[in-house]
């Protein structure tokens, strides 16, 4: 069975410092992996996706993630945090051919001025 | 803009009442989903539908039912609401034509915050 683990329920960084949000997955085959962001009182928006092309994936708003099969990880990074990055972030893995997606529990990112 | 909309955005109701949450989309997608979000639990799938005649249970379907009235409309019902159904509910869509093996980007509505007293 597929699963996603987000290792930190909450991360706090200072504005201008790097962001690292961790995600590990479990899958019996090559997965599709996603990062979504949820701003307060909003729906989820796709940040980036990995679908077995390049292992370093660039997304919107300066975020990127690297697929590491040996570590079963897909961590999300950004070189310099901005106040507008404060939100909830969800890692997800694509399901089987019938399209089920498994979401992690989420990581809340706070950005301190 | 093609979009996913949910009504109502907020609802407070009492235990035992019947509630319907509605979802409409103008994306032209064939697949629609209902999720529930609870703090610390992420999103859990309630029901999903791959076309108008196809309805499937997700991981937490007990206490819920759905209706796919048209390709663009997918409603979620709580026949007799209970307090532990208090949560944030999301509708999402995806496009079969974009779905390769395991690739299934989903597009989310803004959510409905439901409180059952």
XYZ file of C-alpha atoms in Angstrom:
230
model
C 0.000 0.000 0.000
C 1.128 3.520 -0.699
C 1.653 6.066 2.051
C 3.135 9.495 2.651
C 4.854 10.743 5.787
C 5.496 14.395 6.523
C 8.066 14.462 9.247
C 7.237 17.859 10.736
C 3.777 19.020 11.674
C 5.018 22.586 12.042
C 8.048 24.478 10.730
C 8.978 28.032 11.625
C 11.570 30.066 9.686
C 12.650 33.680 9.566
C 11.911 35.728 6.478
C 14.792 35.465 4.007
C 16.090 32.138 5.328
C 15.800 28.759 3.556
C 12.747 26.544 3.814
C 12.882 22.741 4.062
C 9.692 20.692 4.348
C 10.249 16.963 4.502
C 8.257 14.217 2.835
C 8.887 10.482 2.631
C 6.798 8.075 0.618
C 6.194 4.394 0.476
C 5.321 2.816 -2.843
C 5.798 -0.529 -4.489
C 6.379 1.086 -7.874
C 7.657 4.336 -9.299
C 5.344 6.936 -7.846
C 3.971 10.242 -8.959
C 4.531 12.797 -6.217
C 2.994 16.194 -5.576
C 3.279 19.138 -3.252
C 0.170 21.228 -2.653
C -0.138 24.467 -0.699
C -3.190 25.652 1.223
C -3.427 29.254 2.279
C -5.883 30.162 5.050
C -9.501 29.772 3.989
C -8.474 28.584 0.545
C -8.487 25.328 -1.346
C -5.359 23.391 -2.220
C -3.160 24.609 -5.046
C -0.564 22.503 -6.827
C 3.006 23.706 -6.215
C 4.852 21.101 -8.233
C 4.744 17.490 -9.377
C 7.155 14.665 -10.115
C 6.162 12.185 -12.798
C 9.391 10.239 -13.482
C 11.023 12.854 -15.698
C 13.712 15.073 -14.102
C 14.397 14.265 -10.459
C 14.716 17.968 -9.569
C 11.359 19.579 -10.041
C 10.756 23.315 -10.083
C 7.413 24.708 -9.063
C 5.681 28.000 -8.592
C 6.811 30.814 -6.284
C 10.443 29.656 -6.198
C 9.804 26.244 -4.662
C 11.513 23.093 -5.829
C 11.702 19.466 -4.761
C 14.102 16.630 -5.428
C 13.023 13.041 -5.904
C 15.489 10.663 -4.223
C 14.551 7.073 -4.817
C 17.287 5.661 -2.557
C 15.941 7.703 0.350
C 12.247 7.463 -0.699
C 12.087 11.198 -0.178
C 10.602 14.204 -1.952
C 11.542 17.174 0.213
C 10.328 20.677 -0.644
C 12.790 23.569 -0.519
C 12.965 27.296 -1.163
C 16.150 29.361 -0.859
C 14.557 32.373 0.792
C 11.255 32.428 2.668
C 8.744 35.188 2.102
C 5.928 36.193 4.405
C 3.421 35.082 1.793
C 4.781 31.504 2.036
C 3.091 31.024 5.417
C 0.563 28.262 4.743
C -0.162 24.551 5.113
C 1.780 22.256 2.773
C 0.713 18.783 1.762
C 2.798 16.096 0.140
C 0.828 13.556 -1.886
C 1.478 10.489 -3.940
C -0.433 9.466 -7.013
C -2.407 6.286 -6.810
C -2.920 3.439 -9.146
C -4.399 3.729 -12.595
C -7.781 4.529 -11.082
C -6.521 7.835 -9.805
C -6.612 7.644 -6.041
C -4.282 10.167 -4.387
C -2.837 9.699 -0.894
C -2.167 12.882 1.091
C 0.204 13.339 3.979
C -1.003 14.982 7.216
C 0.413 18.377 6.268
C 3.126 20.722 7.527
C 2.234 24.178 8.754
C 4.858 26.748 7.755
C 5.214 29.952 9.754
C 7.414 32.803 8.532
C 8.719 35.196 11.173
C 9.400 38.791 10.123
C -11.594 31.107 -15.616
C -12.531 27.467 -15.461
C -13.148 26.751 -11.836
C -14.383 24.478 -9.055
C -17.029 26.025 -6.820
C -18.587 24.789 -3.600
C -21.762 25.844 -1.849
C -22.286 26.719 0.911
C -18.889 27.972 2.098
C -19.897 27.751 5.720
C -22.705 25.850 7.424
C -23.702 25.329 11.024
C -26.288 22.657 11.693
C -27.618 20.473 14.478
C -27.210 16.791 15.177
C -29.645 14.679 13.183
C -30.234 17.168 10.394
C -29.802 16.283 6.726
C -27.188 18.365 4.962
C -26.189 18.622 1.309
C -22.939 20.126 0.087
C -22.725 20.972 -3.588
C -19.859 21.113 -6.012
C -19.834 22.451 -9.552
C -16.997 22.696 -12.030
C -16.457 24.434 -15.343
C -13.174 22.693 -16.130
C -14.757 20.036 -18.285
C -13.163 17.314 -16.161
C -14.788 13.896 -15.974
C -13.529 12.904 -12.534
C -14.733 14.396 -9.251
C -13.903 13.747 -5.615
C -15.035 14.627 -2.101
C -12.456 14.929 0.674
C -12.651 15.712 4.331
C -9.895 17.644 6.124
C -9.295 17.395 9.849
C -6.348 18.988 11.697
C -3.344 16.662 11.739
C -5.008 14.074 9.506
C -4.542 15.631 6.090
C -7.199 14.959 3.480
C -9.201 11.770 3.504
C -11.196 10.588 0.525
C -14.938 10.157 1.096
C -16.270 9.319 -2.381
C -15.094 9.658 -5.950
C -16.708 9.487 -9.354
C -15.013 8.828 -12.691
C -18.085 9.694 -14.740
C -21.794 10.243 -14.256
C -22.553 6.536 -13.913
C -19.538 5.653 -11.802
C -19.527 6.213 -8.026
C -16.962 4.718 -5.662
C -16.469 4.723 -1.915
C -13.323 6.192 -0.485
C -11.683 5.417 2.828
C -14.293 7.102 5.059
C -17.668 6.813 3.297
C -19.759 5.720 6.319
C -22.387 8.333 7.153
C -22.122 10.002 3.736
C -23.751 9.589 0.347
C -23.171 11.275 -3.005
C -24.976 12.058 -6.223
C -23.415 12.836 -9.588
C -26.205 14.823 -11.240
C -24.203 15.719 -14.335
C -20.599 15.714 -15.434
C -20.190 19.143 -13.853
C -22.038 18.525 -10.566
C -21.239 16.267 -7.630
C -23.060 16.639 -4.314
C -22.286 15.186 -0.901
C -25.031 14.423 1.621
C -24.986 13.760 5.315
C -28.287 11.994 5.968
C -28.182 12.519 9.732
C -25.346 14.777 10.768
C -23.328 14.032 13.896
C -20.756 16.214 15.705
C -17.725 14.199 14.572
C -18.590 15.152 10.998
C -17.541 18.686 11.854
C -14.727 19.337 9.378
C -13.596 21.170 6.276
C -14.885 19.502 3.117
C -13.231 19.818 -0.287
C -14.402 18.935 -3.730
C -11.765 18.231 -6.380
C -11.659 17.354 -10.061
C -9.212 15.700 -12.405
C -9.058 14.983 -16.095
C -8.859 11.422 -17.382
C -7.064 12.677 -20.486
C -4.195 13.937 -18.319
C -3.988 10.780 -16.265
C -1.058 8.657 -17.252
C -0.024 5.812 -15.002
C -0.275 7.342 -11.539
C -0.305 10.921 -12.780
C -3.476 12.549 -11.553
C -3.241 16.215 -10.665
C -6.347 17.334 -8.851
C -7.943 20.772 -8.811
C -9.637 21.837 -5.607
C -12.588 23.992 -4.708
C -12.340 26.542 -1.875
C -13.890 24.233 0.712
C -17.004 24.125 2.888
C -16.603 24.519 6.616
C -19.278 22.408 8.313
C -20.039 22.557 12.022
C -22.433 20.055 13.580
C -23.643 21.033 17.024
